[in-house]
PDB file of C-alpha atoms in Angstrom:
ATOM      1  CA  MET O   1       0.000   0.000   0.000  1.00  0.00           C
ATOM      2  CA  VAL O   2       1.251   3.482  -0.889  1.00  0.00           C
ATOM      3  CA  GLU O   3      -0.108   6.356   1.198  1.00  0.00           C
ATOM      4  CA  LEU O   4       0.106   9.838  -0.290  1.00  0.00           C
ATOM      5  CA  VAL O   5      -0.657  12.398   2.398  1.00  0.00           C
ATOM      6  CA  LEU O   6      -2.262  15.460   0.859  1.00  0.00           C
ATOM      7  CA  SER O   7      -2.595  17.467   4.074  1.00  0.00           C
ATOM      8  CA  THR O   8      -2.806  21.025   2.666  1.00  0.00           C
ATOM      9  CA  ALA O   9      -1.399  20.021  -0.736  1.00  0.00           C
ATOM     10  CA  GLY O  10      -3.685  20.097  -3.754  1.00  0.00           C
ATOM     11  CA  VAL O  11      -4.128  18.056  -6.896  1.00  0.00           C
ATOM     12  CA  ARG O  12      -3.705  18.996 -10.533  1.00  0.00           C
ATOM     13  CA  PHE O  13      -3.992  17.258 -13.887  1.00  0.00           C
ATOM     14  CA  ALA O  14      -1.717  16.840 -16.890  1.00  0.00           C
ATOM     15  CA  ILE O  15      -1.286  14.761 -20.048  1.00  0.00           C
ATOM     16  CA  SER O  16       1.859  12.728 -20.743  1.00  0.00           C
ATOM     17  CA  PRO O  17       2.534  11.798 -24.397  1.00  0.00           C
ATOM     18  CA  LEU O  18       5.514   9.654 -23.424  1.00  0.00           C
ATOM     19  CA  GLU O  19       3.408   7.671 -20.972  1.00  0.00           C
ATOM     20  CA  GLU O  20       1.438   6.485 -23.994  1.00  0.00           C
ATOM     21  CA  VAL O  21       4.669   5.576 -25.805  1.00  0.00           C
ATOM     22  CA  ILE O  22       5.668   3.481 -22.806  1.00  0.00           C
ATOM     23  CA  GLY O  23       2.187   1.973 -22.736  1.00  0.00           C
ATOM     24  CA  VAL O  24       2.445   0.912 -26.375  1.00  0.00           C
ATOM     25  CA  VAL O  25       5.754  -0.867 -25.836  1.00  0.00           C
ATOM     26  CA  ARG O  26       4.468  -2.459 -22.634  1.00  0.00           C
ATOM     27  CA  GLY O  27       1.441  -3.579 -24.603  1.00  0.00           C
ATOM     28  CA  TRP O  28       3.666  -5.224 -27.216  1.00  0.00           C
ATOM     29  CA  LEU O  29       5.370  -7.051 -24.367  1.00  0.00           C
ATOM     30  CA  GLY O  30       2.080  -8.203 -22.861  1.00  0.00           C
ATOM     31  CA  ARG O  31       2.488  -6.025 -19.768  1.00  0.00           C
ATOM     32  CA  ARG O  32      -0.515  -3.825 -20.536  1.00  0.00           C
ATOM     33  CA  ARG O  33      -3.809  -4.232 -22.327  1.00  0.00           C
ATOM     34  CA  LEU O  34      -6.251  -1.973 -24.112  1.00  0.00           C
ATOM     35  CA  PRO O  35     -10.020  -2.489 -24.001  1.00  0.00           C
ATOM     36  CA  GLY O  36     -11.216  -2.674 -27.600  1.00  0.00           C
ATOM     37  CA  GLY O  37      -7.734  -1.975 -28.976  1.00  0.00           C
ATOM     38  CA  GLY O  38      -6.138  -5.391 -29.189  1.00  0.00           C
ATOM     39  CA  GLY O  39      -6.056  -5.222 -32.960  1.00  0.00           C
ATOM     40  CA  TRP O  40      -4.303  -1.872 -32.889  1.00  0.00           C
ATOM     41  CA  LEU O  41      -1.625  -3.165 -30.536  1.00  0.00           C
ATOM     42  CA  GLY O  42      -1.116  -6.088 -32.913  1.00  0.00           C
ATOM     43  CA  GLY O  43      -0.182  -3.747 -35.781  1.00  0.00           C
ATOM     44  CA  PRO O  44       3.313  -2.849 -37.043  1.00  0.00           C
ATOM     45  CA  ARG O  45       5.969  -2.641 -34.351  1.00  0.00           C
ATOM     46  CA  VAL O  46       9.212  -0.712 -34.056  1.00  0.00           C
ATOM     47  CA  ASP O  47      12.414  -2.590 -33.224  1.00  0.00           C
ATOM     48  CA  VAL O  48      13.537  -1.072 -29.903  1.00  0.00           C
ATOM     49  CA  PRO O  49      15.313  -3.918 -28.073  1.00  0.00           C
ATOM     50  CA  GLU O  50      17.018  -1.848 -25.364  1.00  0.00           C
ATOM     51  CA  LEU O  51      13.861   0.110 -24.560  1.00  0.00           C
ATOM     52  CA  ALA O  52      11.878  -3.132 -24.518  1.00  0.00           C
ATOM     53  CA  ALA O  53      14.359  -4.619 -22.054  1.00  0.00           C
ATOM     54  CA  VAL O  54      13.767  -1.760 -19.614  1.00  0.00           C
ATOM     55  CA  LEU O  55       9.994  -1.669 -20.092  1.00  0.00           C
ATOM     56  CA  GLY O  56       9.683  -5.435 -19.786  1.00  0.00           C
ATOM     57  CA  ALA O  57      10.363  -5.227 -16.043  1.00  0.00           C
ATOM     58  CA  ARG O  58       7.545  -6.300 -13.746  1.00  0.00           C
ATOM     59  CA  HIS O  59       7.865  -3.828 -10.909  1.00  0.00           C
ATOM     60  CA  TYR O  60       9.889  -0.749 -11.850  1.00  0.00           C
ATOM     61  CA  ILE O  61      10.568   0.769 -15.286  1.00  0.00           C
ATOM     62  CA  THR O  62      12.167   4.151 -14.390  1.00  0.00           C
ATOM     63  CA  GLU O  63      10.653   7.627 -14.141  1.00  0.00           C
ATOM     64  CA  PHE O  64      13.051   9.551 -16.382  1.00  0.00           C
ATOM     65  CA  LEU O  65      11.732   7.820 -19.532  1.00  0.00           C
ATOM     66  CA  SER O  66       8.370   9.513 -18.950  1.00  0.00           C
ATOM     67  CA  PRO O  67       9.038  12.610 -16.838  1.00  0.00           C
ATOM     68  CA  PRO O  68       5.883  13.908 -15.149  1.00  0.00           C
ATOM     69  CA  PRO O  69       4.422  16.559 -17.483  1.00  0.00           C
ATOM     70  CA  GLU O  70       4.214  20.178 -16.468  1.00  0.00           C
ATOM     71  CA  THR O  71       0.737  20.878 -17.893  1.00  0.00           C
ATOM     72  CA  ALA O  72      -2.106  19.403 -19.932  1.00  0.00           C
ATOM     73  CA  GLU O  73      -0.442  21.006 -22.969  1.00  0.00           C
ATOM     74  CA  THR O  74       2.940  19.287 -22.542  1.00  0.00           C
ATOM     75  CA  THR O  75       4.229  17.916 -25.858  1.00  0.00           C
ATOM     76  CA  ALA O  76       6.266  14.821 -26.656  1.00  0.00           C
ATOM     77  CA  ALA O  77       9.098  17.075 -27.870  1.00  0.00           C
ATOM     78  CA  GLU O  78       9.231  18.841 -24.499  1.00  0.00           C
ATOM     79  CA  GLN O  79       9.284  15.553 -22.621  1.00  0.00           C
ATOM     80  CA  LEU O  80      11.978  14.120 -24.877  1.00  0.00           C
ATOM     81  CA  ARG O  81      14.149  17.171 -24.161  1.00  0.00           C
ATOM     82  CA  ARG O  82      13.728  16.475 -20.454  1.00  0.00           C
ATOM     83  CA  VAL O  83      14.627  12.812 -20.949  1.00  0.00           C
ATOM     84  CA  ARG O  84      17.825  13.789 -22.775  1.00  0.00           C
ATOM     85  CA  GLY O  85      18.591  16.333 -20.060  1.00  0.00           C
ATOM     86  CA  THR O  86      18.314  13.871 -17.171  1.00  0.00           C
ATOM     87  CA  PRO O  87      21.588  13.889 -15.197  1.00  0.00           C
ATOM     88  CA  PRO O  88      23.579  10.669 -15.716  1.00  0.00           C
ATOM     89  CA  GLY O  89      23.599  10.084 -11.963  1.00  0.00           C
ATOM     90  CA  GLN O  90      19.796  10.019 -11.860  1.00  0.00           C
ATOM     91  CA  VAL O  91      19.717   7.708 -14.882  1.00  0.00           C
ATOM     92  CA  ARG O  92      22.183   5.356 -13.184  1.00  0.00           C
ATOM     93  CA  VAL O  93      20.106   5.228  -9.989  1.00  0.00           C
ATOM     94  CA  GLU O  94      16.855   4.512 -11.775  1.00  0.00           C
ATOM     95  CA  LEU O  95      18.258   1.926 -14.167  1.00  0.00           C
ATOM     96  CA  GLY O  96      19.768   0.227 -11.136  1.00  0.00           C
ATOM     97  CA  MET O  97      16.264  -0.180  -9.703  1.00  0.00           C
ATOM     98  CA  VAL O  98      14.848  -1.874 -12.815  1.00  0.00           C
ATOM     99  CA  ASP O  99      14.140  -5.562 -12.182  1.00  0.00           C
ATOM    100  CA  ALA O 100      15.219  -6.798 -15.630  1.00  0.00           C
ATOM    101  CA  ASP O 101      18.351  -7.811 -17.523  1.00  0.00           C
ATOM    102  CA  LEU O 102      19.811  -4.566 -18.903  1.00  0.00           C
ATOM    103  CA  SER O 103      23.163  -5.993 -19.975  1.00  0.00           C
ATOM    104  CA  GLY O 104      22.472  -4.865 -23.548  1.00  0.00           C
ATOM    105  CA  LEU O 105      22.533  -1.185 -22.565  1.00  0.00           C
ATOM    106  CA  PRO O 106      25.695   0.934 -22.872  1.00  0.00           C
ATOM    107  CA  ALA O 107      27.676   0.958 -19.648  1.00  0.00           C
ATOM    108  CA  ARG O 108      27.822   4.760 -19.517  1.00  0.00           C
ATOM    109  CA  ALA O 109      24.591   6.184 -18.118  1.00  0.00           C
ATOM    110  CA  GLY O 110      24.571   9.149 -20.482  1.00  0.00           C
ATOM    111  CA  GLU O 111      24.913   6.903 -23.530  1.00  0.00           C
ATOM    112  CA  ALA O 112      22.197   4.574 -22.261  1.00  0.00           C
ATOM    113  CA  ARG O 113      19.893   7.562 -21.688  1.00  0.00           C
ATOM    114  CA  ASP O 114      20.451   8.906 -25.205  1.00  0.00           C
ATOM    115  CA  LEU O 115      19.866   5.505 -26.814  1.00  0.00           C
ATOM    116  CA  LEU O 116      16.624   5.014 -24.893  1.00  0.00           C
ATOM    117  CA  ALA O 117      15.492   8.549 -25.766  1.00  0.00           C
ATOM    118  CA  GLU O 118      16.122   7.869 -29.462  1.00  0.00           C
ATOM    119  CA  GLN O 119      14.043   4.690 -29.285  1.00  0.00           C
ATOM    120  CA  LEU O 120      11.259   6.476 -27.413  1.00  0.00           C
ATOM    121  CA  GLU O 121      11.183   9.094 -30.158  1.00  0.00           C
ATOM    122  CA  ARG O 122      10.958   6.429 -32.872  1.00  0.00           C
ATOM    123  CA  VAL O 123       7.943   4.768 -31.251  1.00  0.00           C
ATOM    124  CA  TRP O 124       6.327   8.165 -30.784  1.00  0.00           C
ATOM    125  CA  ARG O 125       6.922   9.256 -34.378  1.00  0.00           C
ATOM    126  CA  ASP O 126       6.051   5.980 -36.114  1.00  0.00           C
ATOM    127  CA  VAL O 127       3.269   4.571 -33.931  1.00  0.00           C
ATOM    128  CA  VAL O 128       1.726   6.975 -31.414  1.00  0.00           C
ATOM    129  CA  GLU O 129       1.855  10.383 -33.110  1.00  0.00           C
ATOM    130  CA  PRO O 130      -0.460   9.431 -36.019  1.00  0.00           C
ATOM    131  CA  GLU O 131      -3.123   8.398 -33.482  1.00  0.00           C
ATOM    132  CA  TRP O 132      -2.376  11.135 -30.957  1.00  0.00           C
ATOM    133  CA  PRO O 133      -5.259  13.537 -31.792  1.00  0.00           C
ATOM    134  CA  ARG O 134      -7.848  10.848 -30.994  1.00  0.00           C
ATOM    135  CA  MET O 135      -5.965   9.623 -27.947  1.00  0.00           C
ATOM    136  CA  ARG O 136      -5.520  13.144 -26.638  1.00  0.00           C
ATOM    137  CA  GLU O 137      -9.245  13.840 -26.914  1.00  0.00           C
ATOM    138  CA  VAL O 138      -9.941  10.929 -24.577  1.00  0.00           C
ATOM    139  CA  LEU O 139      -7.357  12.155 -22.079  1.00  0.00           C
ATOM    140  CA  ALA O 140      -8.588  15.756 -22.234  1.00  0.00           C
ATOM    141  CA  ALA O 141     -12.176  14.589 -21.776  1.00  0.00           C
ATOM    142  CA  ASP O 142     -11.177  12.628 -18.681  1.00  0.00           C
ATOM    143  CA  ILE O 143      -9.473  15.688 -17.214  1.00  0.00           C
ATOM    144  CA  ALA O 144     -12.518  17.834 -17.970  1.00  0.00           C
ATOM    145  CA  TYR O 145     -14.717  15.309 -16.162  1.00  0.00           C
ATOM    146  CA  ARG O 146     -12.413  15.113 -13.125  1.00  0.00           C
ATOM    147  CA  ALA O 147     -12.128  18.912 -12.996  1.00  0.00           C
ATOM    148  CA  ARG O 148     -15.918  19.181 -12.883  1.00  0.00           C
ATOM    149  CA  ARG O 149     -15.995  16.601 -10.091  1.00  0.00           C
ATOM    150  CA  LEU O 150     -13.394  18.648  -8.210  1.00  0.00           C
ATOM    151  CA  GLY O 151     -15.450  21.798  -8.547  1.00  0.00           C
ATOM    152  CA  GLU O 152     -18.716  20.121  -7.568  1.00  0.00           C
ATOM    153  CA  HIS O 153     -17.574  17.730  -4.837  1.00  0.00           C
ATOM    154  CA  GLY O 154     -14.057  18.752  -3.806  1.00  0.00           C
ATOM    155  CA  VAL O 155     -11.075  16.412  -3.750  1.00  0.00           C
ATOM    156  CA  ALA O 156     -13.252  13.468  -2.710  1.00  0.00           C
ATOM    157  CA  GLY O 157     -15.147  13.749  -5.990  1.00  0.00           C
ATOM    158  CA  VAL O 158     -11.934  13.391  -7.976  1.00  0.00           C
ATOM    159  CA  PHE O 159     -11.025  10.046  -6.459  1.00  0.00           C
ATOM    160  CA  ASP O 160     -14.539   8.605  -6.315  1.00  0.00           C
ATOM    161  CA  GLY O 161     -14.602   6.038  -9.122  1.00  0.00           C
ATOM    162  CA  LEU O 162     -11.102   6.869 -10.351  1.00  0.00           C
ATOM    163  CA  HIS O 163      -9.804   3.298  -9.887  1.00  0.00           C
ATOM    164  CA  PRO O 164     -10.770   0.333  -7.681  1.00  0.00           C
ATOM    165  CA  ARG O 165      -7.327   0.384  -6.072  1.00  0.00           C
ATOM    166  CA  VAL O 166      -7.421   4.090  -5.207  1.00  0.00           C
ATOM    167  CA  ARG O 167      -9.383   5.669  -2.377  1.00  0.00           C
ATOM    168  CA  LEU O 168      -9.319   8.847  -0.326  1.00  0.00           C
ATOM    169  CA  THR O 169      -9.296   8.379   3.432  1.00  0.00           C
ATOM    170  CA  GLY O 170      -9.146  11.594   5.404  1.00  0.00           C
ATOM    171  CA  ASP O 171      -6.223  13.568   4.010  1.00  0.00           C
ATOM    172  CA  SER O 172      -4.538  10.525   2.459  1.00  0.00           C
ATOM    173  CA  VAL O 173      -4.774   8.954  -0.980  1.00  0.00           C
ATOM    174  CA  LEU O 174      -4.331   5.200  -0.544  1.00  0.00           C
ATOM    175  CA  VAL O 175      -3.104   3.199  -3.543  1.00  0.00           C
ATOM    176  CA  ASP O 176      -3.410  -0.564  -3.195  1.00  0.00           C
ATOM    177  CA  ILE O 177      -0.234  -1.820  -4.890  1.00  0.00           C
ATOM    178  CA  ALA O 178       2.601  -4.089  -3.774  1.00  0.00           C
ATOM    179  CA  ALA O 179       4.938  -1.264  -2.725  1.00  0.00           C
ATOM    180  CA  ARG O 180       4.855   0.000   0.861  1.00  0.00           C
ATOM    181  CA  GLN O 181       5.477   3.706   1.335  1.00  0.00           C
ATOM    182  CA  ARG O 182       4.089   6.748   3.112  1.00  0.00           C
ATOM    183  CA  LEU O 183       4.859  10.072   1.461  1.00  0.00           C
ATOM    184  CA  GLU O 184       3.940  13.491   2.830  1.00  0.00           C
ATOM    185  CA  LEU O 185       3.374  15.643  -0.245  1.00  0.00           C
ATOM    186  CA  ASP O 186       5.052  19.023  -0.448  1.00  0.00           C
ATOM    187  CA  GLU O 187       3.740  22.224  -2.012  1.00  0.00           C
ATOM    188  CA  ARG O 188       3.771  20.616  -5.469  1.00  0.00           C
ATOM    189  CA  GLY O 189       0.856  18.446  -4.422  1.00  0.00           C
ATOM    190  CA  LEU O 190      -0.233  15.369  -6.373  1.00  0.00           C
ATOM    191  CA  LEU O 191      -0.209  15.224 -10.165  1.00  0.00           C
ATOM    192  CA  LEU O 192      -2.973  13.118 -11.721  1.00  0.00           C
ATOM    193  CA  VAL O 193      -2.213  11.748 -15.201  1.00  0.00           C
ATOM    194  CA  PRO O 194      -4.855   9.792 -17.132  1.00  0.00           C
ATOM    195  CA  SER O 195      -3.521   7.263 -19.619  1.00  0.00           C
ATOM    196  CA  VAL O 196      -4.946   5.333 -22.546  1.00  0.00           C
ATOM    197  CA  PHE O 197      -2.644   2.396 -21.886  1.00  0.00           C
ATOM    198  CA  ALA O 198      -2.741   2.266 -18.088  1.00  0.00           C
ATOM    199  CA  TRP O 199      -5.722  -0.115 -18.027  1.00  0.00           C
ATOM    200  CA  PRO O 200      -6.265  -2.155 -15.937  1.00  0.00           C
ATOM    201  CA  SER O 201      -3.467  -0.972 -13.643  1.00  0.00           C
ATOM    202  CA  VAL O 202      -2.647   2.132 -11.670  1.00  0.00           C
ATOM    203  CA  GLY O 203       0.841   3.527 -11.099  1.00  0.00           C
ATOM    204  CA  VAL O 204       2.551   5.867  -8.667  1.00  0.00           C
ATOM    205  CA  VAL O 205       5.648   8.038  -9.092  1.00  0.00           C
ATOM    206  CA  THR O 206       7.363   8.696  -5.753  1.00  0.00           C
ATOM    207  CA  VAL O 207      11.061   8.618  -6.709  1.00  0.00           C
ATOM    208  CA  ALA O 208      12.855  11.909  -6.006  1.00  0.00           C
ATOM    209  CA  PRO O 209      13.222  14.464  -7.477  1.00  0.00           C
ATOM    210  CA  TRP O 210      10.183  13.857  -9.667  1.00  0.00           C
ATOM    211  CA  GLN O 211       6.758  15.362  -9.004  1.00  0.00           C
ATOM    212  CA  PRO O 212       4.644  12.818  -7.056  1.00  0.00           C
ATOM    213  CA  THR O 213       2.244  11.438  -9.650  1.00  0.00           C
ATOM    214  CA  LEU O 214      -0.683   9.044  -9.876  1.00  0.00           C
ATOM    215  CA  LEU O 215      -1.200   7.363 -13.269  1.00  0.00           C
ATOM    216  CA  TYR O 216      -4.643   5.884 -13.903  1.00  0.00           C
ATOM    217  CA  PRO O 217      -6.780   4.592 -16.820  1.00  0.00           C
ATOM    218  CA  ALA O 218      -8.684   7.318 -18.638  1.00  0.00           C
ATOM    219  CA  ARG O 219     -12.446   7.094 -18.996  1.00  0.00           C
ATOM    220  CA  GLY O 220     -13.813   6.136 -22.415  1.00  0.00           C
ATOM    221  CA  VAL O 221     -10.816   4.102 -23.548  1.00  0.00           C
ATOM    222  CA  ALA O 222     -12.909   1.076 -24.534  1.00  0.00           C
ATOM    223  CA  GLY O 223     -14.510   2.971 -27.412  1.00  0.00           C
ATOM    224  CA  LEU O 224     -11.401   4.768 -28.602  1.00  0.00           C
ATOM    225  CA  TRP O 225     -10.832   2.726 -31.759  1.00  0.00           C
ATOM    226  CA  THR O 226     -14.375   1.568 -32.342  1.00  0.00           C
ATOM    227  CA  GLU O 227     -16.448   3.300 -34.971  1.00  0.00           C
ATOM    228  CA  PRO O 228     -19.540   5.131 -33.750  1.00  0.00           C
ATOM    229  CA  SER O 229     -22.736   3.246 -34.434  1.00  0.00           C
ATOM    230  CA  THR O 230     -25.044   4.508 -37.146  1.00  0.00           C
ATOM    231  CA  ALA O 231     -27.643   6.835 -35.700  1.00  0.00           C
ATOM    232  CA  GLN O 232     -30.988   5.186 -35.047  1.00  0.00           C
ATOM    233  CA  GLY O 233     -33.720   6.087 -37.505  1.00  0.00           C
ATOM    234  CA  ALA O 234     -36.084   7.460 -34.883  1.00  0.00           C
ATOM    235  CA  LEU O 235     -33.476   9.872 -33.516  1.00  0.00           C
ATOM    236  CA  ALA O 236     -32.456  10.935 -37.012  1.00  0.00           C
ATOM    237  CA  GLY O 237     -36.119  11.585 -37.766  1.00  0.00           C
ATOM    238  CA  VAL O 238     -36.290  14.062 -34.902  1.00  0.00           C
ATOM    239  CA  VAL O 239     -33.022  16.007 -35.242  1.00  0.00           C
ATOM    240  CA  GLY O 240     -31.724  14.971 -38.661  1.00  0.00           C
ATOM    241  CA  ARG O 241     -29.107  12.386 -39.622  1.00  0.00           C
ATOM    242  CA  THR O 242     -25.969  14.478 -38.994  1.00  0.00           C
ATOM    243  CA  LYS O 243     -27.126  15.838 -35.650  1.00  0.00           C
ATOM    244  CA  ALA O 244     -28.139  12.319 -34.612  1.00  0.00           C
ATOM    245  CA  MET O 245     -24.684  11.010 -35.523  1.00  0.00           C
ATOM    246  CA  LEU O 246     -23.075  13.792 -33.478  1.00  0.00           C
ATOM    247  CA  LEU O 247     -25.264  13.159 -30.459  1.00  0.00           C
ATOM    248  CA  THR O 248     -24.605   9.422 -30.451  1.00  0.00           C
ATOM    249  CA  THR O 249     -20.879  10.027 -30.913  1.00  0.00           C
ATOM    250  CA  LEU O 250     -20.808  12.396 -27.942  1.00  0.00           C
ATOM    251  CA  ASP O 251     -21.104   9.562 -25.439  1.00  0.00           C
ATOM    252  CA  ARG O 252     -17.766  11.019 -24.369  1.00  0.00           C
ATOM    253  CA  PRO O 253     -16.692  14.683 -24.750  1.00  0.00           C
ATOM    254  CA  ALA O 254     -14.835  15.577 -27.947  1.00  0.00           C
ATOM    255  CA  ALA O 255     -13.590  18.585 -29.886  1.00  0.00           C
ATOM    256  CA  THR O 256     -14.883  19.686 -33.277  1.00  0.00           C
ATOM    257  CA  THR O 257     -11.746  18.476 -35.065  1.00  0.00           C
ATOM    258  CA  GLU O 258     -11.998  14.952 -33.646  1.00  0.00           C
ATOM    259  CA  LEU O 259     -15.705  14.706 -34.423  1.00  0.00           C
ATOM    260  CA  ALA O 260     -15.082  15.774 -37.997  1.00  0.00           C
ATOM    261  CA  ALA O 261     -12.355  13.159 -38.410  1.00  0.00           C
ATOM    262  CA  ARG O 262     -14.385  10.364 -36.854  1.00  0.00           C
ATOM    263  CA  LEU O 263     -17.506  11.062 -38.902  1.00  0.00           C
ATOM    264  CA  GLY O 264     -15.797  12.019 -42.168  1.00  0.00           C
ATOM    265  CA  LEU O 265     -17.405  15.466 -42.224  1.00  0.00           C
ATOM    266  CA  ALA O 266     -16.076  18.950 -42.859  1.00  0.00           C
ATOM    267  CA  LYS O 267     -15.116  20.807 -39.704  1.00  0.00           C
ATOM    268  CA  ALA O 268     -17.388  23.713 -40.664  1.00  0.00           C
ATOM    269  CA  THR O 269     -20.338  21.334 -41.043  1.00  0.00           C
ATOM    270  CA  VAL O 270     -19.731  19.794 -37.643  1.00  0.00           C
ATOM    271  CA  SER O 271     -19.337  23.224 -36.060  1.00  0.00           C
ATOM    272  CA  ALA O 272     -22.652  24.430 -37.479  1.00  0.00           C
ATOM    273  CA  HIS O 273     -24.561  21.378 -36.253  1.00  0.00           C
ATOM    274  CA  LEU O 274     -22.927  21.529 -32.818  1.00  0.00           C
ATOM    275  CA  THR O 275     -23.961  25.177 -32.525  1.00  0.00           C
ATOM    276  CA  ALA O 276     -27.553  24.208 -33.288  1.00  0.00           C
ATOM    277  CA  LEU O 277     -27.491  21.347 -30.790  1.00  0.00           C
ATOM    278  CA  ARG O 278     -26.089  23.631 -28.132  1.00  0.00           C
ATOM    279  CA  ALA O 279     -28.781  26.237 -28.795  1.00  0.00           C
ATOM    280  CA  ALA O 280     -31.377  23.507 -28.292  1.00  0.00           C
ATOM    281  CA  GLY O 281     -29.841  22.539 -24.949  1.00  0.00           C
ATOM    282  CA  LEU O 282     -28.710  19.117 -26.151  1.00  0.00           C
ATOM    283  CA  THR O 283     -24.965  19.794 -25.874  1.00  0.00           C
ATOM    284  CA  ALA O 284     -22.718  21.982 -23.745  1.00  0.00           C
ATOM    285  CA  THR O 285     -19.058  22.929 -23.868  1.00  0.00           C
ATOM    286  CA  THR O 286     -16.136  22.607 -21.490  1.00  0.00           C
ATOM    287  CA  ARG O 287     -12.826  24.405 -21.968  1.00  0.00           C
ATOM    288  CA  GLN O 288      -9.618  22.386 -21.427  1.00  0.00           C
ATOM    289  CA  GLY O 289      -6.644  24.706 -21.851  1.00  0.00           C
ATOM    290  CA  HIS O 290      -6.969  26.097 -25.370  1.00  0.00           C
ATOM    291  CA  ARG O 291      -9.377  23.364 -26.405  1.00  0.00           C
ATOM    292  CA  VAL O 292     -13.176  23.376 -26.389  1.00  0.00           C
ATOM    293  CA  LEU O 293     -14.836  20.004 -25.778  1.00  0.00           C
ATOM    294  CA  TYR O 294     -18.483  19.306 -26.557  1.00  0.00           C
ATOM    295  CA  ARG O 295     -20.521  16.952 -24.404  1.00  0.00           C
ATOM    296  CA  ARG O 296     -24.133  15.872 -24.222  1.00  0.00           C
ATOM    297  CA  THR O 297     -26.312  17.498 -21.588  1.00  0.00           C
ATOM    298  CA  GLU O 298     -28.762  15.523 -19.465  1.00  0.00           C
ATOM    299  CA  LEU O 299     -31.427  16.451 -22.007  1.00  0.00           C
ATOM    300  CA  GLY O 300     -29.226  15.102 -24.809  1.00  0.00           C
ATOM    301  CA  ASP O 301     -28.621  11.893 -22.860  1.00  0.00           C
ATOM    302  CA  ALA O 302     -32.347  11.485 -22.275  1.00  0.00           C
ATOM    303  CA  LEU O 303     -33.119  12.045 -25.950  1.00  0.00           C
ATOM    304  CA  CYS O 304     -30.571   9.442 -27.060  1.00  0.00           C
ATOM    305  CA  ALA O 305     -31.740   6.947 -24.447  1.00  0.00           C
ATOM    306  CA  GLY O 306     -35.403   7.532 -25.175  1.00  0.00           C
ATOM    307  CA  ILE O 307     -35.538   7.296 -28.966  1.00  0.00           C
ATOM    308  CA  GLY O 308     -31.965   6.533 -30.095  1.00  0.00           C
TER     309      GLY O 308
END
């Protein structure tokens, strides 16, 4: 059990592109799974033997390969710069904690770091980046949901339903994993990072000097690579085919660009229909950084459930 004592410390959210890179490689190795995405994980792979050796460990796979992101807008390029800037001493300590055979890595910590960073970048560029817009929408939607819970119910609302192994007791976040540790959080608080590839696990970053972080499965992952179902005739008869498609697709929040890509429509067309749906009270918007996410309202949910 890991106990993270919040005391007066707060929580914040961020998105980690490199966490998804790590998740992909771990998925190739059978260490992680993806609801509804088994076929995608079975696609073309990148040959990254040294990175795979590190990420094949059962209990510890380093922190420097996926440094905790600063904000929800953190990019893969920014994280890769931080990976390459990790002091060799920190790299040596963390690689020494990995429970796997790393004899294939260069002996010098700096050289090992640079090789692993290059392989991370290859997986990002060739595998994750083409899918990133859709993946990022899921992560941003999760953060928007948790932020609403925080505003409506306080910190307790954030952790309610976050993961079966995570619960808030008093001022402490308890994470039911094999490690045993009690950490009093400092002014940085606790960083919460949703992940597409975390399912079904949960992870904790407590190694100094990194920001204490809780990694958890994002909501809506199961439908990430499934095509939206064709709108039901009755619903289409009420609001029109395109609006019906948008409403049924908005079972999770999404931005105009993602909706256009998923439905094969022009962005301007989607925008016009979303504006009409919002005026009718069937959708609402949530701002996440510079992004605007659309979601169904309770009225929209009721309409879809009643005649969809």
